[in-house]
Coordinates of C-alpha atoms in Angstrom, one line a residue:
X1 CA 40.5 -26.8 -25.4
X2 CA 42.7 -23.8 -24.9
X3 CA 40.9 -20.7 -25.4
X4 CA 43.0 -18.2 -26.7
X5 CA 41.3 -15.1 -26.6
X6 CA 43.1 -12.1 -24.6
X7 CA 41.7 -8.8 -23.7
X8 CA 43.8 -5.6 -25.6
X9 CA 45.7 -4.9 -22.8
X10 CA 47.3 -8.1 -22.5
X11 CA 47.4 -8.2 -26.3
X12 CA 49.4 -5.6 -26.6
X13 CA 52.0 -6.7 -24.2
X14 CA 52.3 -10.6 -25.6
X15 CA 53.2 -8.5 -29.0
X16 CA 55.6 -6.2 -27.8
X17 CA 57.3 -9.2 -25.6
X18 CA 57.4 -11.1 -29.2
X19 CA 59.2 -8.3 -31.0
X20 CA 61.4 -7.4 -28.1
X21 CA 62.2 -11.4 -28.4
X22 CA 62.4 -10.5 -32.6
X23 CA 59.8 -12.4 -33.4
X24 CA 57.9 -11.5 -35.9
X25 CA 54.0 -10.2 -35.3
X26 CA 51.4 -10.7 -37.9
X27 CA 47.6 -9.0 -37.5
X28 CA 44.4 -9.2 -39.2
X29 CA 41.1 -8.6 -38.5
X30 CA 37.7 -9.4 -39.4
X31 CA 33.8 -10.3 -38.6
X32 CA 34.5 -14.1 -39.4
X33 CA 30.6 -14.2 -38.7
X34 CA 30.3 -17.4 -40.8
X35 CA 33.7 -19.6 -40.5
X36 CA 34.2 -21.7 -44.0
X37 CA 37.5 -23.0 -45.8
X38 CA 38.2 -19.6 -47.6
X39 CA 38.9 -18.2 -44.0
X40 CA 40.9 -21.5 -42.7
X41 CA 43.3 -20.8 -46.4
X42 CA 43.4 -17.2 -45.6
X43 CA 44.6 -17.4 -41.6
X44 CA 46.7 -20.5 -42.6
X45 CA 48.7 -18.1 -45.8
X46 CA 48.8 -15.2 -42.7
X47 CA 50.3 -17.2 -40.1
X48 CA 53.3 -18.1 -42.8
X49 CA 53.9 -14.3 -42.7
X50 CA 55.2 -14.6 -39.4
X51 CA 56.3 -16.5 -36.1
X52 CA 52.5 -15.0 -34.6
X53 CA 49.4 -14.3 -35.8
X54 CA 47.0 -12.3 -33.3
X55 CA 43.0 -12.5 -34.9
X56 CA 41.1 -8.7 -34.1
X57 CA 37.6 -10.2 -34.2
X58 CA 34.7 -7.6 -34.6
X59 CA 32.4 -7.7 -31.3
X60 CA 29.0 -8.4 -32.2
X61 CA 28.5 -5.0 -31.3
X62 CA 30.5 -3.8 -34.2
X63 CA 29.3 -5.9 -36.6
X64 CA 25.8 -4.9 -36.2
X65 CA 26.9 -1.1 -37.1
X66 CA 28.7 -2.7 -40.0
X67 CA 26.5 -5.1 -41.6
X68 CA 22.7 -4.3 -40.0
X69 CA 20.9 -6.1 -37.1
X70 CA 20.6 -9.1 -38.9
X71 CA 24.6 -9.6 -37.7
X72 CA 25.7 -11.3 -36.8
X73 CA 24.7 -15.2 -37.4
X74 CA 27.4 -16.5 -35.0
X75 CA 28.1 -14.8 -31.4
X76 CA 31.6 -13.3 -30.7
X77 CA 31.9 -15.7 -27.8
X78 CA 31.3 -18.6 -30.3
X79 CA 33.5 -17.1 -33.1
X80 CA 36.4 -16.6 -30.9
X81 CA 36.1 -20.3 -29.6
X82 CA 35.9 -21.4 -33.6
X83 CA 39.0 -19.4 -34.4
X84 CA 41.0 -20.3 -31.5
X85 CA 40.6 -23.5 -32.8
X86 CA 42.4 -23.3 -35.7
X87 CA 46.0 -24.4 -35.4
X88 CA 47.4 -20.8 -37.8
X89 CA 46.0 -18.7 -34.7
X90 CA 47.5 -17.8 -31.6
X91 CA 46.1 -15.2 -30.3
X92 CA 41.8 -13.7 -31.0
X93 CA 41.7 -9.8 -29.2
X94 CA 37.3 -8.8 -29.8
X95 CA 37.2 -5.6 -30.4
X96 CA 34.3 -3.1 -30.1
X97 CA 35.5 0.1 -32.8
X98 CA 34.4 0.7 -36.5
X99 CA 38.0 -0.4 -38.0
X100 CA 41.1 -2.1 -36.2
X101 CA 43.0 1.2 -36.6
X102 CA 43.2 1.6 -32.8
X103 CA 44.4 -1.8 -32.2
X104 CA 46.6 -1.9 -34.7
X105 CA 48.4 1.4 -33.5
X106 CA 48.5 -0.2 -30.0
X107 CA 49.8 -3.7 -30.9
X108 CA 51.9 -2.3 -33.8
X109 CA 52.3 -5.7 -35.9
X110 CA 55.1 -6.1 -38.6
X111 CA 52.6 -7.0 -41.0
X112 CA 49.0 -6.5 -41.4
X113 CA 46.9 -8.7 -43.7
X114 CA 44.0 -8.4 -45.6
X115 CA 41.8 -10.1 -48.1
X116 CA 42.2 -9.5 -51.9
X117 CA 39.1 -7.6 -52.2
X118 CA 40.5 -4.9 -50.8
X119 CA 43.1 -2.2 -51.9
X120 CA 45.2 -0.9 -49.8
X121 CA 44.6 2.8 -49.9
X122 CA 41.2 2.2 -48.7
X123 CA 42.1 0.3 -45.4
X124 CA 42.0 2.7 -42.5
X125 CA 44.8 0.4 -40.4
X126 CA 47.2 0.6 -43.4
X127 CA 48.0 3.8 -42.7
X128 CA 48.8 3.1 -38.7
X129 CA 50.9 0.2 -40.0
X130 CA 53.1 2.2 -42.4
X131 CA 53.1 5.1 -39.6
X132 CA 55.1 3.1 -37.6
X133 CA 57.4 1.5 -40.6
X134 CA 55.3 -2.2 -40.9
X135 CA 53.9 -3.2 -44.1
X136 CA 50.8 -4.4 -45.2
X137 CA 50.1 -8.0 -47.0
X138 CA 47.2 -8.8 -49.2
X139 CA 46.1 -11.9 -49.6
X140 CA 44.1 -13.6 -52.8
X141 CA 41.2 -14.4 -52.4
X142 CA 40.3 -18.4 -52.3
X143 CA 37.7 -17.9 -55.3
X144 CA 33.9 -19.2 -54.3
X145 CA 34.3 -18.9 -50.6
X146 CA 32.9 -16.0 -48.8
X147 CA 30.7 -15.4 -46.4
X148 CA 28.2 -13.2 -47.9
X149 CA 27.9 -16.3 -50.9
X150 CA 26.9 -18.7 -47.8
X151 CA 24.4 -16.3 -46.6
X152 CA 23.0 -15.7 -49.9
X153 CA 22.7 -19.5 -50.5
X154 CA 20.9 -19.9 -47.3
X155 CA 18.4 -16.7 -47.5
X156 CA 17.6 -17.7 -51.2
X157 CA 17.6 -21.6 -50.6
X158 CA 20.2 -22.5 -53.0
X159 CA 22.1 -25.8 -52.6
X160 CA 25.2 -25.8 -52.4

């Protein structure tokens, strides 16, 4: 398999060779601790955005400041492998920070893409997006599909 998970730097010049080429760069970002269908919809709907779609995929690290030391369930070695994978990917950049923000403003995407559970006035890397004159995408939600629901199931025993 082709592993296609690059380090920022690099990252950041496969986008800018992709606009300069006018192609058109699509970014989101996420733990994707526990892959399921509602993630393989959500990347898939993404990846239509554009002619790329780059994955910023929370280190383990990060995740564990986000969710608690029970995070994550999957390593980031193991997640990246999962997500490269799927055919809507083409690139997976791990990153260490809180939010993509910094990323973003390095890679500078023409759209950004998040789930529908979020608003976009409260996503930190919306505001680097429109800085620069991208836009950002929300996408709906695939309804009973998420992560936490998995976990939930498993912790509590529920069958699914």
């Amino acid at each position: 398999m082709i592993m296609k998970t690059v380090q920022r730097d690099q990252i950041i010049t496969i986008a800018a060779t992709l606009k300069v080429a006018g192609k058109v760069v699509v970014f989101t970002n996420g733990c994707f601790d526990l892959l399921h269908s509602g993630h393989v919809r959500y990347l898939a709907a993404a990846r239509m955005l554009g002619d790329c779609l780059i994955v910023g995929l929370n280190s383990d690290k990060s995740i564990r400041r986000l969710k608690g030391m029970t995070r994550p369930i999957n390593g980031q070695e193991d997640r990246a492998e999962v997500l490269s994978a799927l055919a809507a990917v083409d690139y997976v950049v791990i990153f260490d920070d809180h939010t993509a923000a910094g990323l973003v403003a390095a890679i500078k995407p023409d759209i950004y893409v998040k789930g529908g559970d979020y608003r976009i006035e409260n996503i930190p890397e919306a505001q680097a997006v429109s800085s620069y004159g991208g836009k950002t995408v929300l996408i709906p939600l695939v309804a009973g599909r998420s992560s936490s629901n998995i976990i939930n199931k498993i912790v509590n025993k529920i069958p699914t």
